[in-house]
Amino acid sequence: EVQVVESGGDLVQPRGSLTLSCIFSGFTFSDHYIDWVRQAPGKGLEWIGRMRNKANSFTTEFAASVRGRFTITRDDSRNSVNLHMNDLETEDTAVYYCARVRPRTDGMDVWGQGTTVTVSS
Amino acid sequence: DIQMTQSPSSVSASVGDRVTISCRASQGLDNWLAWYQQKPGKPPKLLIYSVSTLQSGVPSRFSGSGSGTDFTLTVSSLQPEDFATYYCQQTLTYPLTFGGGTKVEIK
């Protein structure tokens, strides 16, 4: 069975840092890209970043709203991916989701349960 | 950035109704369009990718169509479990972008 367990959400002060984690199981993790998506309270979905697989050199893409502040790492030996968030702003308050990307056709077909990040003093 | 505009933003419908949701992109997407369903407190669920390909396990009452910049999600006969918010997403270019969502409510 394909599963994702997300963790790491917390209350953090503005300009603080936080790392979110996802651990995947039930499939060949190393084959897939992983995306991060967030949803501010009462708002729609916002794609924030992508980590490609080893075959594509573990390269990343980010939305402008987080570029330079957020990074993504992955450890294929542990089937895990981390979202490292620095210099957090109140506007970063949201539920954060990691998601597996379908190969070749795109689309996020396996989602974590979400973890809540609150940025507030 | 590619802007994705969904309409309507909300729709009231009854069980058994046919519901159509539109999604317009600010530039052509080829086949790089997906649709998601989200229920309150839950992560989104992939319904359709590549404009019209049904994700495994999704009921056949859901269908996607369109080309270029104009796309449609249709639910042929709305069921109680279909009341939710629906999002389109383009995956042609970065940043990947979602539409603003369409909430399907019970009439």
mmCIF file of C-alpha atoms in Angstrom:
data_model
loop_
_atom_site.group_PDB
_atom_site.id
_atom_site.type_symbol
_atom_site.label_atom_id
_atom_site.label_comp_id
_atom_site.label_asym_id
_atom_site.label_seq_id
_atom_site.Cartn_x
_atom_site.Cartn_y
_atom_site.Cartn_z
ATOM 1 C CA GLU A 1 0.000 0.000 0.000
ATOM 2 C CA VAL A 2 1.282 3.433 -0.932
ATOM 3 C CA GLN A 3 1.585 5.702 2.098
ATOM 4 C CA VAL A 4 2.956 9.104 3.029
ATOM 5 C CA VAL A 5 3.575 10.358 6.526
ATOM 6 C CA GLU A 6 4.151 14.066 6.967
ATOM 7 C CA SER A 7 5.554 15.746 10.024
ATOM 8 C CA GLY A 8 7.187 18.904 11.301
ATOM 9 C CA GLY A 9 4.470 21.528 11.339
ATOM 10 C CA ASP A 10 4.653 23.937 14.242
ATOM 11 C CA LEU A 11 4.160 27.469 15.501
ATOM 12 C CA VAL A 12 7.190 29.567 14.620
ATOM 13 C CA GLN A 13 8.035 33.227 14.992
ATOM 14 C CA PRO A 14 8.533 35.513 11.994
ATOM 15 C CA ARG A 15 12.033 35.213 10.518
ATOM 16 C CA GLY A 16 12.317 31.773 12.078
ATOM 17 C CA SER A 17 13.064 28.445 10.402
ATOM 18 C CA LEU A 18 11.345 25.110 10.209
ATOM 19 C CA THR A 19 11.806 21.788 8.397
ATOM 20 C CA LEU A 20 8.941 19.624 7.214
ATOM 21 C CA SER A 21 9.408 15.953 6.424
ATOM 22 C CA CYS A 22 7.638 13.322 4.373
ATOM 23 C CA ILE A 23 8.353 9.623 4.382
ATOM 24 C CA PHE A 24 6.936 7.576 1.547
ATOM 25 C CA SER A 25 6.413 3.836 1.293
ATOM 26 C CA GLY A 26 4.856 1.211 -0.926
ATOM 27 C CA PHE A 27 6.474 2.157 -4.238
ATOM 28 C CA THR A 28 9.845 2.868 -5.836
ATOM 29 C CA PHE A 29 10.432 6.304 -4.358
ATOM 30 C CA SER A 30 13.562 6.999 -6.381
ATOM 31 C CA ASP A 31 11.586 6.962 -9.635
ATOM 32 C CA HIS A 32 9.441 9.945 -8.717
ATOM 33 C CA TYR A 33 9.556 13.696 -8.468
ATOM 34 C CA ILE A 34 8.075 15.136 -5.283
ATOM 35 C CA ASP A 35 6.086 18.364 -5.094
ATOM 36 C CA TRP A 36 5.176 20.625 -2.226
ATOM 37 C CA VAL A 37 1.855 22.458 -2.171
ATOM 38 C CA ARG A 38 0.433 24.729 0.505
ATOM 39 C CA GLN A 39 -2.968 26.076 1.394
ATOM 40 C CA ALA A 40 -3.402 29.182 3.481
ATOM 41 C CA PRO A 41 -6.435 29.224 5.818
ATOM 42 C CA GLY A 42 -9.606 29.467 3.761
ATOM 43 C CA LYS A 43 -7.676 29.828 0.502
ATOM 44 C CA GLY A 44 -6.886 27.759 -2.559
ATOM 45 C CA LEU A 45 -3.918 25.593 -3.425
ATOM 46 C CA GLU A 46 -0.487 27.061 -4.111
ATOM 47 C CA TRP A 47 2.292 24.990 -5.654
ATOM 48 C CA ILE A 48 5.575 25.970 -3.999
ATOM 49 C CA GLY A 49 8.269 23.573 -5.129
ATOM 50 C CA ARG A 50 9.473 20.428 -6.854
ATOM 51 C CA MET A 51 12.359 18.045 -6.295
ATOM 52 C CA ARG A 52 13.262 15.898 -9.261
ATOM 53 C CA ASN A 53 14.701 12.404 -9.043
ATOM 54 C CA LYS A 54 18.299 11.196 -9.347
ATOM 55 C CA ALA A 55 17.878 10.583 -13.070
ATOM 56 C CA ASN A 56 17.231 14.318 -13.360
ATOM 57 C CA SER A 57 20.080 15.307 -11.072
ATOM 58 C CA PHE A 58 17.930 16.082 -8.024
ATOM 59 C CA THR A 59 17.242 19.524 -9.404
ATOM 60 C CA THR A 60 14.583 21.768 -7.897
ATOM 61 C CA GLU A 61 12.043 24.369 -8.915
ATOM 62 C CA PHE A 62 10.344 26.916 -6.682
ATOM 63 C CA ALA A 63 7.569 29.438 -6.774
ATOM 64 C CA ALA A 64 8.713 33.028 -6.609
ATOM 65 C CA SER A 65 7.001 33.478 -3.242
ATOM 66 C CA VAL A 66 9.444 31.078 -1.560
ATOM 67 C CA ARG A 67 12.501 31.057 -3.822
ATOM 68 C CA GLY A 68 15.650 31.880 -1.893
ATOM 69 C CA ARG A 69 14.009 31.090 1.443
ATOM 70 C CA PHE A 70 12.891 27.474 0.990
ATOM 71 C CA THR A 71 14.954 24.482 -0.124
ATOM 72 C CA ILE A 72 14.093 20.843 -0.709
ATOM 73 C CA THR A 73 16.265 17.829 -0.026
ATOM 74 C CA ARG A 74 15.630 14.136 -0.476
ATOM 75 C CA ASP A 75 17.186 10.916 0.771
ATOM 76 C CA ASP A 76 16.323 8.034 -1.499
ATOM 77 C CA SER A 77 17.822 5.564 0.970
ATOM 78 C CA ARG A 78 15.141 6.583 3.458
ATOM 79 C CA ASN A 79 12.352 7.345 0.961
ATOM 80 C CA SER A 80 12.148 10.784 2.484
ATOM 81 C CA VAL A 81 11.953 14.380 1.390
ATOM 82 C CA ASN A 82 12.355 17.522 3.463
ATOM 83 C CA LEU A 83 11.189 21.084 2.945
ATOM 84 C CA HIS A 84 13.529 23.503 4.688
ATOM 85 C CA MET A 85 11.927 26.868 5.339
ATOM 86 C CA ASN A 86 13.926 29.913 6.392
ATOM 87 C CA ASP A 87 13.081 33.538 7.064
ATOM 88 C CA LEU A 88 9.438 32.646 7.570
ATOM 89 C CA GLU A 89 6.782 35.298 7.143
ATOM 90 C CA THR A 90 3.231 35.470 8.446
ATOM 91 C CA GLU A 91 2.108 34.910 4.852
ATOM 92 C CA ASP A 92 3.700 31.447 4.992
ATOM 93 C CA THR A 93 1.036 30.316 7.459
ATOM 94 C CA ALA A 94 -0.648 27.367 5.766
ATOM 95 C CA VAL A 95 -1.205 23.646 5.634
ATOM 96 C CA TYR A 96 1.704 22.142 3.720
ATOM 97 C CA TYR A 97 1.363 19.018 1.618
ATOM 98 C CA CYS A 98 3.970 16.843 -0.019
ATOM 99 C CA ALA A 99 2.873 14.837 -3.029
ATOM 100 C CA ARG A 100 4.221 12.249 -5.446
ATOM 101 C CA VAL A 101 4.285 13.258 -9.084
ATOM 102 C CA ARG A 102 3.167 10.882 -11.824
ATOM 103 C CA PRO A 103 6.066 10.140 -14.185
ATOM 104 C CA ARG A 104 5.838 11.491 -17.763
ATOM 105 C CA THR A 105 2.250 12.729 -17.491
ATOM 106 C CA ASP A 106 2.578 14.860 -14.337
ATOM 107 C CA GLY A 107 -0.200 15.328 -11.833
ATOM 108 C CA MET A 108 0.165 14.664 -8.128
ATOM 109 C CA ASP A 109 -1.317 11.263 -7.391
ATOM 110 C CA VAL A 110 -0.279 10.502 -3.808
ATOM 111 C CA TRP A 111 -0.592 13.167 -1.124
ATOM 112 C CA GLY A 112 0.493 13.473 2.440
ATOM 113 C CA GLN A 113 -2.110 14.267 5.069
ATOM 114 C CA GLY A 114 -0.802 17.811 5.459
ATOM 115 C CA THR A 115 1.025 19.517 8.293
ATOM 116 C CA THR A 116 0.204 22.952 9.686
ATOM 117 C CA VAL A 117 2.725 25.768 9.857
ATOM 118 C CA THR A 118 1.738 28.878 11.780
ATOM 119 C CA VAL A 119 4.008 31.895 11.635
ATOM 120 C CA SER A 120 3.149 34.315 14.385
ATOM 121 C CA SER A 121 4.760 36.278 17.172
ATOM 122 C CA ASP B 1 3.378 32.820 -15.102
ATOM 123 C CA ILE B 2 0.371 31.019 -16.568
ATOM 124 C CA GLN B 3 -2.848 32.244 -14.994
ATOM 125 C CA MET B 4 -5.606 29.687 -14.466
ATOM 126 C CA THR B 5 -9.160 30.991 -14.188
ATOM 127 C CA GLN B 6 -11.953 28.722 -13.053
ATOM 128 C CA SER B 7 -15.641 29.363 -13.368
ATOM 129 C CA PRO B 8 -17.941 29.410 -11.631
ATOM 130 C CA SER B 9 -16.354 29.939 -8.222
ATOM 131 C CA SER B 10 -19.268 28.067 -6.700
ATOM 132 C CA VAL B 11 -22.241 26.102 -7.923
ATOM 133 C CA SER B 12 -25.307 24.745 -6.156
ATOM 134 C CA ALA B 13 -26.534 21.436 -7.473
ATOM 135 C CA SER B 14 -28.646 18.460 -6.548
ATOM 136 C CA VAL B 15 -27.841 14.769 -6.496
ATOM 137 C CA GLY B 16 -28.183 13.466 -10.032
ATOM 138 C CA ASP B 17 -27.409 16.790 -11.703
ATOM 139 C CA ARG B 18 -24.848 17.203 -14.423
ATOM 140 C CA VAL B 19 -22.210 19.699 -13.358
ATOM 141 C CA THR B 20 -19.658 21.383 -15.581
ATOM 142 C CA ILE B 21 -16.662 23.367 -14.351
ATOM 143 C CA SER B 22 -14.560 25.487 -16.679
ATOM 144 C CA CYS B 23 -10.884 26.294 -16.518
ATOM 145 C CA ARG B 24 -9.183 28.795 -18.789
ATOM 146 C CA ALA B 25 -5.429 29.192 -19.094
ATOM 147 C CA SER B 26 -3.665 32.406 -20.077
ATOM 148 C CA GLN B 27 -1.712 30.456 -22.703
ATOM 149 C CA GLY B 28 -1.973 27.111 -24.455
ATOM 150 C CA LEU B 29 -1.233 24.052 -22.308
ATOM 151 C CA ASP B 30 -0.960 21.223 -24.844
ATOM 152 C CA ASN B 31 -2.041 18.275 -22.676
ATOM 153 C CA TRP B 32 -0.598 19.514 -19.400
ATOM 154 C CA LEU B 33 -3.723 19.931 -17.326
ATOM 155 C CA ALA B 34 -4.940 18.086 -14.242
ATOM 156 C CA TRP B 35 -8.040 18.233 -12.062
ATOM 157 C CA TYR B 36 -8.260 17.660 -8.317
ATOM 158 C CA GLN B 37 -11.043 17.238 -5.804
ATOM 159 C CA GLN B 38 -10.650 18.437 -2.239
ATOM 160 C CA LYS B 39 -12.927 17.903 0.717
ATOM 161 C CA PRO B 40 -12.666 19.966 3.923
ATOM 162 C CA GLY B 41 -9.723 19.012 6.099
ATOM 163 C CA LYS B 42 -8.387 16.553 3.544
ATOM 164 C CA PRO B 43 -5.597 16.675 0.956
ATOM 165 C CA PRO B 44 -6.540 17.052 -2.682
ATOM 166 C CA LYS B 45 -7.223 13.960 -4.747
ATOM 167 C CA LEU B 46 -6.115 13.622 -8.348
ATOM 168 C CA LEU B 47 -9.117 13.002 -10.596
ATOM 169 C CA ILE B 48 -7.835 13.570 -14.115
ATOM 170 C CA TYR B 49 -4.464 14.172 -15.754
ATOM 171 C CA SER B 50 -3.397 14.958 -19.284
ATOM 172 C CA VAL B 51 -6.725 16.802 -19.789
ATOM 173 C CA SER B 52 -8.905 13.714 -20.060
ATOM 174 C CA THR B 53 -7.247 10.628 -18.538
ATOM 175 C CA LEU B 54 -9.083 9.336 -15.508
ATOM 176 C CA GLN B 55 -6.860 8.530 -12.547
ATOM 177 C CA SER B 56 -7.130 4.920 -11.399
ATOM 178 C CA GLY B 57 -10.060 4.375 -9.063
ATOM 179 C CA VAL B 58 -11.930 7.539 -10.021
ATOM 180 C CA PRO B 59 -15.555 6.910 -11.000
ATOM 181 C CA SER B 60 -16.411 7.160 -14.681
ATOM 182 C CA ARG B 61 -18.999 9.884 -14.006
ATOM 183 C CA PHE B 62 -16.022 12.256 -13.961
ATOM 184 C CA SER B 63 -14.643 13.328 -17.305
ATOM 185 C CA GLY B 64 -12.296 15.971 -18.627
ATOM 186 C CA SER B 65 -12.105 17.633 -21.993
ATOM 187 C CA GLY B 66 -10.711 20.627 -23.803
ATOM 188 C CA SER B 67 -7.680 21.829 -25.627
ATOM 189 C CA GLY B 68 -5.482 24.860 -26.019
ATOM 190 C CA THR B 69 -6.568 27.251 -23.296
ATOM 191 C CA ASP B 70 -10.085 26.050 -22.464
ATOM 192 C CA PHE B 71 -10.813 22.964 -20.421
ATOM 193 C CA THR B 72 -13.815 21.404 -18.710
ATOM 194 C CA LEU B 73 -14.460 18.998 -15.875
ATOM 195 C CA THR B 74 -17.852 17.314 -16.039
ATOM 196 C CA VAL B 75 -19.615 15.248 -13.439
ATOM 197 C CA SER B 76 -22.359 13.439 -15.330
ATOM 198 C CA SER B 77 -24.575 12.587 -12.356
ATOM 199 C CA LEU B 78 -23.614 14.213 -9.091
ATOM 200 C CA GLN B 79 -23.403 11.897 -6.100
ATOM 201 C CA PRO B 80 -23.465 12.878 -2.398
ATOM 202 C CA GLU B 81 -19.735 12.227 -2.071
ATOM 203 C CA ASP B 82 -18.976 14.649 -4.932
ATOM 204 C CA PHE B 83 -19.781 17.767 -2.949
ATOM 205 C CA ALA B 84 -16.336 19.290 -2.647
ATOM 206 C CA THR B 85 -14.030 21.915 -4.121
ATOM 207 C CA TYR B 86 -12.418 21.258 -7.487
ATOM 208 C CA TYR B 87 -9.164 22.702 -8.796
ATOM 209 C CA CYS B 88 -7.502 22.661 -12.177
ATOM 210 C CA GLN B 89 -3.719 22.826 -12.441
ATOM 211 C CA GLN B 90 -1.375 23.442 -15.325
ATOM 212 C CA THR B 91 1.911 21.533 -15.390
ATOM 213 C CA LEU B 92 3.300 22.899 -18.646
ATOM 214 C CA THR B 93 5.664 25.461 -17.199
ATOM 215 C CA TYR B 94 7.051 26.598 -13.877
ATOM 216 C CA PRO B 95 5.692 27.845 -11.626
ATOM 217 C CA LEU B 96 2.961 25.250 -11.751
ATOM 218 C CA THR B 97 -0.302 27.035 -11.070
ATOM 219 C CA PHE B 98 -3.765 26.143 -9.852
ATOM 220 C CA GLY B 99 -7.089 27.679 -10.622
ATOM 221 C CA GLY B 100 -8.889 29.433 -7.802
ATOM 222 C CA GLY B 101 -11.229 26.514 -7.183
ATOM 223 C CA THR B 102 -14.902 25.736 -7.715
ATOM 224 C CA LYS B 103 -16.981 24.773 -4.727
ATOM 225 C CA VAL B 104 -19.830 22.377 -5.516
ATOM 226 C CA GLU B 105 -22.516 22.769 -2.888
ATOM 227 C CA ILE B 106 -25.771 21.039 -2.165
ATOM 228 C CA LYS B 107 -28.836 22.868 -3.462
#
